C-alpha positions as semicolon CSV with decimal commas, in nm:
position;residue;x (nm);y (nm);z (nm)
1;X;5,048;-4,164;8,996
2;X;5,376;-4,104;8,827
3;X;5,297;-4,365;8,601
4;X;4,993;-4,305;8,458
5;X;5,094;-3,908;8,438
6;X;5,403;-4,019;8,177
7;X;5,077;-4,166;7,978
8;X;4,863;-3,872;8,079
9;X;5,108;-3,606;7,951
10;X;5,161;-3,702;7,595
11;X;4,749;-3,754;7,583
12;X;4,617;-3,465;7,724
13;X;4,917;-3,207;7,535
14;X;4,794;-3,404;7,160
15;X;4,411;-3,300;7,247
16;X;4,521;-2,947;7,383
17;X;4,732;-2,880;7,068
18;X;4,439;-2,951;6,862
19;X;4,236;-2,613;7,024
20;X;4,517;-2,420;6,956
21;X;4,421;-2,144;6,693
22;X;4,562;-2,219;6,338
23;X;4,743;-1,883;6,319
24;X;5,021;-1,998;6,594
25;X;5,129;-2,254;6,489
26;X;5,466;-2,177;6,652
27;X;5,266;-2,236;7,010
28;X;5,179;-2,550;6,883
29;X;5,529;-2,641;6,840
30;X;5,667;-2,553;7,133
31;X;5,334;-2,666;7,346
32;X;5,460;-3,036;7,217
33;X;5,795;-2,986;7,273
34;X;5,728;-2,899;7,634
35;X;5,481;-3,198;7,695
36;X;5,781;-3,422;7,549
37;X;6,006;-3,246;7,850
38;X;5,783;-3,260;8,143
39;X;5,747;-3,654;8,056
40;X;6,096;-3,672;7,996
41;X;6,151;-3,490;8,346
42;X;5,878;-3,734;8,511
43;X;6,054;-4,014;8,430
44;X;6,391;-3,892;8,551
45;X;6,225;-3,778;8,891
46;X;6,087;-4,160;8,919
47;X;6,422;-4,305;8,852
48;X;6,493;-4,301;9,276
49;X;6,170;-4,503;9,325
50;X;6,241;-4,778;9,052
51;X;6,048;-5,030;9,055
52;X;5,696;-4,857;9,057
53;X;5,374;-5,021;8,971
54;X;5,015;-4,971;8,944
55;X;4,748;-5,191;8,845
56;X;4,381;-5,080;8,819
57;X;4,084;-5,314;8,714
58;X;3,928;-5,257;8,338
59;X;3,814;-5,567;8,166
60;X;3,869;-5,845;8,389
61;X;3,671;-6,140;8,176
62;X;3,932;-6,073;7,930
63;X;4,207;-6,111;8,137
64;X;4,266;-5,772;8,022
65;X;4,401;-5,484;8,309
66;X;4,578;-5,187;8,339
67;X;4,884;-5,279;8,490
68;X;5,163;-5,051;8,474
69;X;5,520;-5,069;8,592
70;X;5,853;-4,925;8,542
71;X;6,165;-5,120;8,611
72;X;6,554;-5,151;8,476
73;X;6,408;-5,240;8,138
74;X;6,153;-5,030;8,090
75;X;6,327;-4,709;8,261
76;X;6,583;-4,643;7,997
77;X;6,316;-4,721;7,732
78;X;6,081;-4,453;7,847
79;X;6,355;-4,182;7,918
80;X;6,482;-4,268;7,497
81;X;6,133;-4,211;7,388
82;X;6,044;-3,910;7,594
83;X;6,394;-3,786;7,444
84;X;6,345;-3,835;7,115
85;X;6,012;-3,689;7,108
86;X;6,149;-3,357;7,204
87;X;6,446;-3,365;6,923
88;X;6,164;-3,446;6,665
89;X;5,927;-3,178;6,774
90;X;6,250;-2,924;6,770
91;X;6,394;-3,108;6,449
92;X;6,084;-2,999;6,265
93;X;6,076;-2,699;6,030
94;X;5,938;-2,397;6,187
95;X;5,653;-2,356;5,945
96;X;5,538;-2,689;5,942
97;X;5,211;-2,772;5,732
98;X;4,901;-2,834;5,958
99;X;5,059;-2,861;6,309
100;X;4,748;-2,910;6,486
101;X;4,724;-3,245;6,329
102;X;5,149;-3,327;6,259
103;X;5,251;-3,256;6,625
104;X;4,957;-3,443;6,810
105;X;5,061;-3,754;6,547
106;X;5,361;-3,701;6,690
107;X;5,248;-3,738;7,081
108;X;5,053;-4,043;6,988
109;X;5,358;-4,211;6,851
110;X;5,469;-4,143;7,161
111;X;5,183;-4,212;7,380
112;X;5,194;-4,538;7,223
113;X;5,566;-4,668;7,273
114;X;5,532;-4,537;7,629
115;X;5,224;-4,797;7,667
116;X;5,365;-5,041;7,546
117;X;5,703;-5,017;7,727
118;X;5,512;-4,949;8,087
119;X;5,252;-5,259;8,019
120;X;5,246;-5,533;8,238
121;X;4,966;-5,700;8,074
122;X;5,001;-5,866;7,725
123;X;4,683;-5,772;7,630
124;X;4,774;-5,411;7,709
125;X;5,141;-5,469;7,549
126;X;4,919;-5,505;7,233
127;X;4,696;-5,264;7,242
128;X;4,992;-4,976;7,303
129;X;5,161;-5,178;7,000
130;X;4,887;-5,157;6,756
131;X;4,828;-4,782;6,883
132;X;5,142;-4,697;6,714
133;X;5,051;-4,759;6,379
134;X;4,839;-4,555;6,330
135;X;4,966;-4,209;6,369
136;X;5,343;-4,343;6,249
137;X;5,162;-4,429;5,907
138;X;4,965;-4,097;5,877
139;X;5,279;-3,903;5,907
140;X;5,496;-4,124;5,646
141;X;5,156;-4,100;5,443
142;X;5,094;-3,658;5,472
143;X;5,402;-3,569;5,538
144;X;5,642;-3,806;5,367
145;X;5,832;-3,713;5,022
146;X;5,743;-3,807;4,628
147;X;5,660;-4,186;4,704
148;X;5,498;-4,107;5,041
149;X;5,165;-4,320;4,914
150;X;5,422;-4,620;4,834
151;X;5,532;-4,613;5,175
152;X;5,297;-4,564;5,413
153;X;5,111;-4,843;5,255
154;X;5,409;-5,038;5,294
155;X;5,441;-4,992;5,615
156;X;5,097;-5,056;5,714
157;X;5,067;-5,328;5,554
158;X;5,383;-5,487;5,722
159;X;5,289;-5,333;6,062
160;X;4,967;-5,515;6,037
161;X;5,122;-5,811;6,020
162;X;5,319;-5,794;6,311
163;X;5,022;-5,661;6,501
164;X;4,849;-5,967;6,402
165;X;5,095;-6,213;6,434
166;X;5,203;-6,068;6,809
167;X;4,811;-6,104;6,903
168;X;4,814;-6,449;6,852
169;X;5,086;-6,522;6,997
170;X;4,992;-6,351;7,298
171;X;4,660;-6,500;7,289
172;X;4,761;-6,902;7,248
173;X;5,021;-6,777;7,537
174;X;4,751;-6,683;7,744
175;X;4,513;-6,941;7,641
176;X;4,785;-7,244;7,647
177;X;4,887;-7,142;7,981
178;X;4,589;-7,157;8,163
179;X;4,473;-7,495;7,988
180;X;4,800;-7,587;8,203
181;X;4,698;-7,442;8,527
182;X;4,339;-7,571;8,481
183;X;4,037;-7,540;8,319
184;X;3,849;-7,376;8,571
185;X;4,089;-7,081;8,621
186;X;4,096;-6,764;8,544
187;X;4,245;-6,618;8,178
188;X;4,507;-6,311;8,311
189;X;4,761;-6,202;8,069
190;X;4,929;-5,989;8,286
191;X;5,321;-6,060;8,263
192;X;5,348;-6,211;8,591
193;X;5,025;-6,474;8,558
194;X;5,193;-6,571;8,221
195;X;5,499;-6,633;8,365
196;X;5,374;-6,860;8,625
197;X;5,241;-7,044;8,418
198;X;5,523;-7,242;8,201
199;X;5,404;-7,402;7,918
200;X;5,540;-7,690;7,812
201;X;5,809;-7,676;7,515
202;X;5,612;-7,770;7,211
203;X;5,359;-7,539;7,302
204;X;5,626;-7,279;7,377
205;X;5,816;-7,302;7,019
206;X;5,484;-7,251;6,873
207;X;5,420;-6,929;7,047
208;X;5,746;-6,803;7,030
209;X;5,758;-6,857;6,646
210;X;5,426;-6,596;6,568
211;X;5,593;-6,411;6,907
212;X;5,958;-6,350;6,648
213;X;5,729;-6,321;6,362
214;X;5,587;-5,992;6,512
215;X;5,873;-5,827;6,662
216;X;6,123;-5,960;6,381
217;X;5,906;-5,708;6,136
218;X;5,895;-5,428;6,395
219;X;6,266;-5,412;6,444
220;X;6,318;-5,546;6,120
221;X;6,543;-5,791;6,083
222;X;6,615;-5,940;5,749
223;X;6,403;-6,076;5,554
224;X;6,128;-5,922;5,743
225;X;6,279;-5,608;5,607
226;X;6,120;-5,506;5,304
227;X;5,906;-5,152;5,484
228;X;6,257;-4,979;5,648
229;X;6,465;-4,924;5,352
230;X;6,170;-4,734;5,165
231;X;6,015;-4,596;5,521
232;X;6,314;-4,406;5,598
233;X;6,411;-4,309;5,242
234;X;6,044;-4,115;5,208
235;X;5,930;-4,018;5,551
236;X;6,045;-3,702;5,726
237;X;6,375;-3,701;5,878
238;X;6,217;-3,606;6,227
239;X;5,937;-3,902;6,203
240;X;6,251;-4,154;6,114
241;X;6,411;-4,012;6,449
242;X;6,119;-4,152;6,637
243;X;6,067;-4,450;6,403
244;X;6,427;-4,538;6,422
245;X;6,522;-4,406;6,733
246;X;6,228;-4,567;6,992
247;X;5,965;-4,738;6,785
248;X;6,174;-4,979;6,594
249;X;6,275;-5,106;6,998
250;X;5,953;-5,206;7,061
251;X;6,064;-5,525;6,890
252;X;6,356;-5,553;7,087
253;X;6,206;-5,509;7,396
254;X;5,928;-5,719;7,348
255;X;6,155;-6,048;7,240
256;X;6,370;-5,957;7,543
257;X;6,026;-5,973;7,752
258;X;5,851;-6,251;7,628
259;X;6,122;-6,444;7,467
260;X;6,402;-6,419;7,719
261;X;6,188;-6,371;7,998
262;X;5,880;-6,622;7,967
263;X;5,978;-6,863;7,680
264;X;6,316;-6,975;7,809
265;X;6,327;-7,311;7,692
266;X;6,201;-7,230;7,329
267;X;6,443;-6,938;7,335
268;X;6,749;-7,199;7,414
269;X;6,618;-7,384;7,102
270;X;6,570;-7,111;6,870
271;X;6,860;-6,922;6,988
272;X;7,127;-7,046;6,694
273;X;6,893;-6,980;6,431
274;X;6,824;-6,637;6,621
275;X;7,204;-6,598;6,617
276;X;7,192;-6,638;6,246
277;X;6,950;-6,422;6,172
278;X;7,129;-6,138;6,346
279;X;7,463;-6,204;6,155
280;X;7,268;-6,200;5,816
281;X;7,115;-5,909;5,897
282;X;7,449;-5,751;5,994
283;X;7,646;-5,810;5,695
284;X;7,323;-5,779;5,471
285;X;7,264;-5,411;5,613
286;X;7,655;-5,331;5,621
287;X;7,709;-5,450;5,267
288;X;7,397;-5,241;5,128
289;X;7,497;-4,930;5,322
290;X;7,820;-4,931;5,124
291;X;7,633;-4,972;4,804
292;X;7,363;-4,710;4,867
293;X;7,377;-4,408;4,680
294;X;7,098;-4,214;4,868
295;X;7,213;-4,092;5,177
296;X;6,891;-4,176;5,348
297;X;6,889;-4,515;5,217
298;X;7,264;-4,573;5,393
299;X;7,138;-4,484;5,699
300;X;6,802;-4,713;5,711
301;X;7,040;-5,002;5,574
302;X;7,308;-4,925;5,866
303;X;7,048;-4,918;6,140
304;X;6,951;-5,251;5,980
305;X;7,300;-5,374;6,036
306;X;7,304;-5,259;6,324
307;X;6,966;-5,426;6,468
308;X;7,118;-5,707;6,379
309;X;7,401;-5,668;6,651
310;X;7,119;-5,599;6,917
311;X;6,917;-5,982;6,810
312;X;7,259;-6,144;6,845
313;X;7,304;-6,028;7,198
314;X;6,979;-6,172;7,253
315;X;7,018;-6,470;7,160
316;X;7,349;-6,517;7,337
317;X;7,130;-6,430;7,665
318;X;7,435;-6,397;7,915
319;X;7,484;-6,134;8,200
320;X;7,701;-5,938;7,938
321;X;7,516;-5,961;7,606
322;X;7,161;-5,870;7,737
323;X;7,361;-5,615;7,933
324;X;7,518;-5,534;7,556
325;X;7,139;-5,525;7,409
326;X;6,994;-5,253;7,680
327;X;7,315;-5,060;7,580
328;X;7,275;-5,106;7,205
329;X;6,907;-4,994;7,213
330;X;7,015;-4,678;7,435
331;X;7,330;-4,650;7,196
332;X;7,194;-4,696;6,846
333;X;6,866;-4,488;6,971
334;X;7,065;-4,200;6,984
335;X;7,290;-4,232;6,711
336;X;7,043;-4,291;6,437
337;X;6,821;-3,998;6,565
338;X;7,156;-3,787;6,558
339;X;7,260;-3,929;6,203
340;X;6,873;-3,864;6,071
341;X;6,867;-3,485;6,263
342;X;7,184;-3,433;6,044
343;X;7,051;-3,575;5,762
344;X;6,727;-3,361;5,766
345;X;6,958;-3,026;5,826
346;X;7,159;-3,090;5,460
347;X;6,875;-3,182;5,320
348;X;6,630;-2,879;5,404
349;X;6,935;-2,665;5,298
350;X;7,069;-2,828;5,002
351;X;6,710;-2,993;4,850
352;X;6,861;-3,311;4,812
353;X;7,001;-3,626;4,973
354;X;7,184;-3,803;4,672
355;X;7,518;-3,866;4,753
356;X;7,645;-3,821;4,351
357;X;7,455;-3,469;4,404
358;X;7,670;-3,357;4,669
359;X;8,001;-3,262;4,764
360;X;8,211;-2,987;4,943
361;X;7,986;-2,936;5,214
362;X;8,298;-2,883;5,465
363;X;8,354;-2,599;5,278
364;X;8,395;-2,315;5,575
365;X;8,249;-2,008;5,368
366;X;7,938;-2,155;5,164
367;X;7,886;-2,520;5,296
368;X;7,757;-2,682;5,570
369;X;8,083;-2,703;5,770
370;X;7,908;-2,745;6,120
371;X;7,643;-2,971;6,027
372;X;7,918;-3,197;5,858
373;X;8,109;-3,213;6,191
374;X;7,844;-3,335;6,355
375;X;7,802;-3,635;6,106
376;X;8,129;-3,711;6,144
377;X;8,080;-3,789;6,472
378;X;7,731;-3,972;6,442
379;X;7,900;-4,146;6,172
380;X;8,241;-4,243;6,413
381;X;8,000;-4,349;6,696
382;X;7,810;-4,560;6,439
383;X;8,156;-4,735;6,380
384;X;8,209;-4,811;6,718
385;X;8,523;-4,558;6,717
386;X;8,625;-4,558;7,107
387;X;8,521;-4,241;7,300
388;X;8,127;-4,270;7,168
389;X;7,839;-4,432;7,271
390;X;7,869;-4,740;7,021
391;X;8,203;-4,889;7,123
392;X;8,067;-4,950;7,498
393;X;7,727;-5,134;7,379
394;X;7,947;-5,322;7,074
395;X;8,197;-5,401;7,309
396;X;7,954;-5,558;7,507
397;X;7,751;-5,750;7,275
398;X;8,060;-5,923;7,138
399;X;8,216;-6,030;7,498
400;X;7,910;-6,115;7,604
401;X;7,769;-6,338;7,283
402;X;8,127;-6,451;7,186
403;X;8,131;-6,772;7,449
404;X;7,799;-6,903;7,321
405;X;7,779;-6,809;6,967
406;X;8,122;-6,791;6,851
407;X;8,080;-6,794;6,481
408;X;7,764;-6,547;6,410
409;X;8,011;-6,294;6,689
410;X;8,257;-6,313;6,429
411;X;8,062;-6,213;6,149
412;X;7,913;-5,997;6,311
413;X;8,277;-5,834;6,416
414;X;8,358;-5,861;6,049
415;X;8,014;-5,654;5,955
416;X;8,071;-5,390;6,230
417;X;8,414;-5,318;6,026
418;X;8,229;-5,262;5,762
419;X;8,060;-5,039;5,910
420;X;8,360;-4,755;5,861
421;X;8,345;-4,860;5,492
422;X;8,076;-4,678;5,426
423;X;8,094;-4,357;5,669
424;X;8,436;-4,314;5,521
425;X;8,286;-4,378;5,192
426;X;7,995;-4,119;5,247
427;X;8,193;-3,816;5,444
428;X;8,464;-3,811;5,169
429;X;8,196;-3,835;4,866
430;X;7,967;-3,548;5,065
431;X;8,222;-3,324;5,281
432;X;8,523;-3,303;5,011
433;X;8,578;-3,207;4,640
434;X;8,468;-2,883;4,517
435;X;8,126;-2,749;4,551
436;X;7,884;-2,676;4,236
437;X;7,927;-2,296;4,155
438;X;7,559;-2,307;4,004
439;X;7,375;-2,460;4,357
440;X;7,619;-2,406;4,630
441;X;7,502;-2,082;4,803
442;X;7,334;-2,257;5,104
443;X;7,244;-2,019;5,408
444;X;7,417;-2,166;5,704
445;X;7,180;-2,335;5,960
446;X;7,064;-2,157;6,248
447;X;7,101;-2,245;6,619
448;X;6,768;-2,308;6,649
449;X;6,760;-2,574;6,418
450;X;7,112;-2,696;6,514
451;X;6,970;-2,742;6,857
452;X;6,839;-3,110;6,862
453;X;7,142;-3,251;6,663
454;X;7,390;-3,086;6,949
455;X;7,183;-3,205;7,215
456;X;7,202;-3,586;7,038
457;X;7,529;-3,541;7,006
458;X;7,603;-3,414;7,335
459;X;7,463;-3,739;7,495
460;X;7,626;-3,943;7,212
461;X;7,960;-3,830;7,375
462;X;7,871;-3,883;7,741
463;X;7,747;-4,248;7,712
464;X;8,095;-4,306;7,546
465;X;8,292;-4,157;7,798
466;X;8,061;-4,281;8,078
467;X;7,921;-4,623;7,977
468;X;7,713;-4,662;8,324
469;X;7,495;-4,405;8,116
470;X;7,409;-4,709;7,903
471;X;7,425;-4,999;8,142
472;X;7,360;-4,891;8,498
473;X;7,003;-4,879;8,472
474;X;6,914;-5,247;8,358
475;X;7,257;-5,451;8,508
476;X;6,996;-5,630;8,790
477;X;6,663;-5,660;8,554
478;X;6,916;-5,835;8,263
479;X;7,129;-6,022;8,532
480;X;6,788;-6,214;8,633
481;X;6,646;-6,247;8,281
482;X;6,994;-6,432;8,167
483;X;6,930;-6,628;8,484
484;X;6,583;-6,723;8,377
485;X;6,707;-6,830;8,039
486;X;6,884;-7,112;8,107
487;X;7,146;-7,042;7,848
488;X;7,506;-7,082;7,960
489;X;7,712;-6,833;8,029
């Protein structure tokens, strides 16, 4: 029951909010801030009875059920999104245009993600997956900025690529595997017939290549890149906190899933090249961020960097490092929704996010002196500075990749330096030097809006200080996935 009410709430909130009357749109606001709560509170109340699972019949020739479960893996997944729904509802202006439409996008997004993290069927996993496209690319495409059109096309068209490329690789999975078991039994592509059901290795490099393919562009992870940078740049800072923050982890999740978890002797093949790819896209994102001159842009291009971190843990595939990747989704979840809540706060009070256009803003008496203390700290904890919830997951993810993968660790050690390149870099250009007589006369924020940022940040500091926050809930789930992946350790 508890299950299919963290689908039900998001769901039955985004119809409600549509029958709310257009003159409150303040109910409306605070309608889908409370749905995002009550799930968020559902899922904490289930976190005693882990793991839970439900599975009802719905299309059976297809191999195609609703099978639901929450686990290790999916737990802190679900409690991010939930999360993060509520600071973008709350991190949205107060007079938001059309709300009966913007919030319900909103509760879709996260109807989606939820799916797809609480699917046990691959069939399902892709349905929830493809669900997210569609309301993420009507709210880059209404309520984005200038070149909004630009990219939400983008976007979709990249999106639909990954859809397409994770279908068939979940379909020859299916389809391979039972050729294998027979050809007079039954199709299932629920997680457990799938896994039961090894494939041999040629057939298992070929599924695992469309399998990265897909979840490579929904993470993204250089050069499957090319939607973030622009994404983030034009869409509003609140939709970025969800994109970012939980839907960009779908492709984490899913290659710790199917390619740890089911395709463990293509994953030992492709794991160097894997490696590789998550030290290019470390330095690659690290070396842009310093470069960008948008602060927007330097965030989208750190997350990159950052992402890049998460795939090398992956491929490493010990105890530790899949340990490290659960606590560097949890970790850079939080951070880049804090960073992006920030973000959105100088922007709506300054009108711009170009760095050359801005300076000062520590100032006590007309800058944005609170606002800028909380980037500092988003901007520390995205260094890795000890204390904050990046050092733990880093920390992690280099110990545990660093005896299998000892090269693309170091890089990736180098990149993460680089990392305080450019936060020093952007604090000094935006929070010193004197402040334009002719502009700088900003209203300081309010509390309300302040609100989601402190919470962010709150939780930013608690993980750091307490890093069982990040890795207590998925140490058993990871320890038997590294297990299954025949990697060394």
């Amino acid at each position: 029951m508890t299950l299919l009410l963290l689908l039900g709430v998001p769901l039955a909130a985004g119809l409600l909010l549509t029958l709310v009357p257009e003159e409150r749109p303040g109910l409306v606001r605070h309608l889908a801030a409370a749905a995002a709560l009550v799930q968020l509170a559902l899922g904490l109340l289930a976190w005693r009875q882990l793991p839970i699972a439900v599975s009802l019949t719905w299309l059976p020739k297809l191999g195609l059920g609703l099978d639901l479960a929450l686990d290790g893996l999916s737990m802190p997944m679900v409690l991010l999104t939930a999360l993060l729904t509520a600071m973008a509802v709350l991190a949205s202006p107060v007079d938001q245009s059309r709300p009966r439409l913007y919030y319900p996008l909103l509760l879709a997004t996260n109807l989606g993600v939820t799916g797809a993290f609480l699917a046990q069927n691959a069939l399902l996993f892709v349905l929830a997956f493809e669900l997210v496209l569609i309301p993420t690319t009507l709210l880059v495409a209404i309520w984005g900025q200038a070149r909004r059109a630009g990219a939400a096309v983008r976007f979709l068209i990249y999106g639909a690529v990954s859809g397409l490329s994770l279908l068939g690789g979940v379909l020859a999975f299916g389809w391979l595997g039972q050729g294998a078991a027979g050809a007079d039994a039954a199709v299932s592509f629920s997680f457990e017939a799938l896994a039961s059901a090894p494939l041999p290795p040629g057939a298992q490099a070929w599924v695992l290549a469309l399998l990265l393919l897909g979840f490579g562009l929904k993470l993204p992870l250089v050069p499957l890149h090319g939607w973030q940078p622009f994404t983030y740049a034009e869409a509003p800072a609140p939709v970025v906190m969800l994109l970012g923050g939980a839907v960009s982890k779908l492709g984490a999740y899913g290659l710790l899933r199917f390619g740890v978890g089911m395709l463990p002797d293509a994953w030992s093949s492709f794991s160097p090249w894997i490696a590789a790819a998550g030290a290019v896209s470390a330095v690659y994102g690290a070396l842009n961020a310093i470069a960008a001159t948008d602060m927007r842009r330097l965030m989208a291009y750190s997350s990159l960097g950052h992402m890049g971190l998460l795939v090398l843990a992956l491929a490493a595939a010990t105890p530790i490092s899949l340990q490290g990747a659960v606590a560097q989704v949890i970790a850079h979840g939080l951070i880049v929704a804090l960073l992006f809540a920030c973000v959105g706060l100088i922007q709506h009070k300054t009108g711009t996010t170009v760095i050359a256009e801005l300076s000062g803003l520590l100032n006590p008496i007309r800058g944005l002196p609170f606002t800028m203390g909380l980037l500092l700290l988003a901007l520390m904890a995205a260094a890795g500075i000890p204390g904050l919830a990046g050092f733990p997951a880093e920390l992690l993810v280099f110990e545990g990749s660093w005896t299998v993968f000892p090269r693309a660790t170091l890089v990736c050690l180098v990149a993460s330096g680089f990392t305080a390149v450019y936060a020093v870099r952007l604090f000094n250009r935006v929070g010193f030097g004197r402040l334009d007589n002719a502009r700088a006369d900003w209203q300081t924020t309010r509390l309300a809006e302040r609100l989601p940022a402190v919470v962010l940040t709150v939780l930013v500091v608690l993980t750091g200080i307490w890093p069982a926050g990040l890795t207590g809930w998925s140490e058993a789930s990871t320890a038997a996935l590294a297990l299954r992946s025949q990697l060394p350790s």
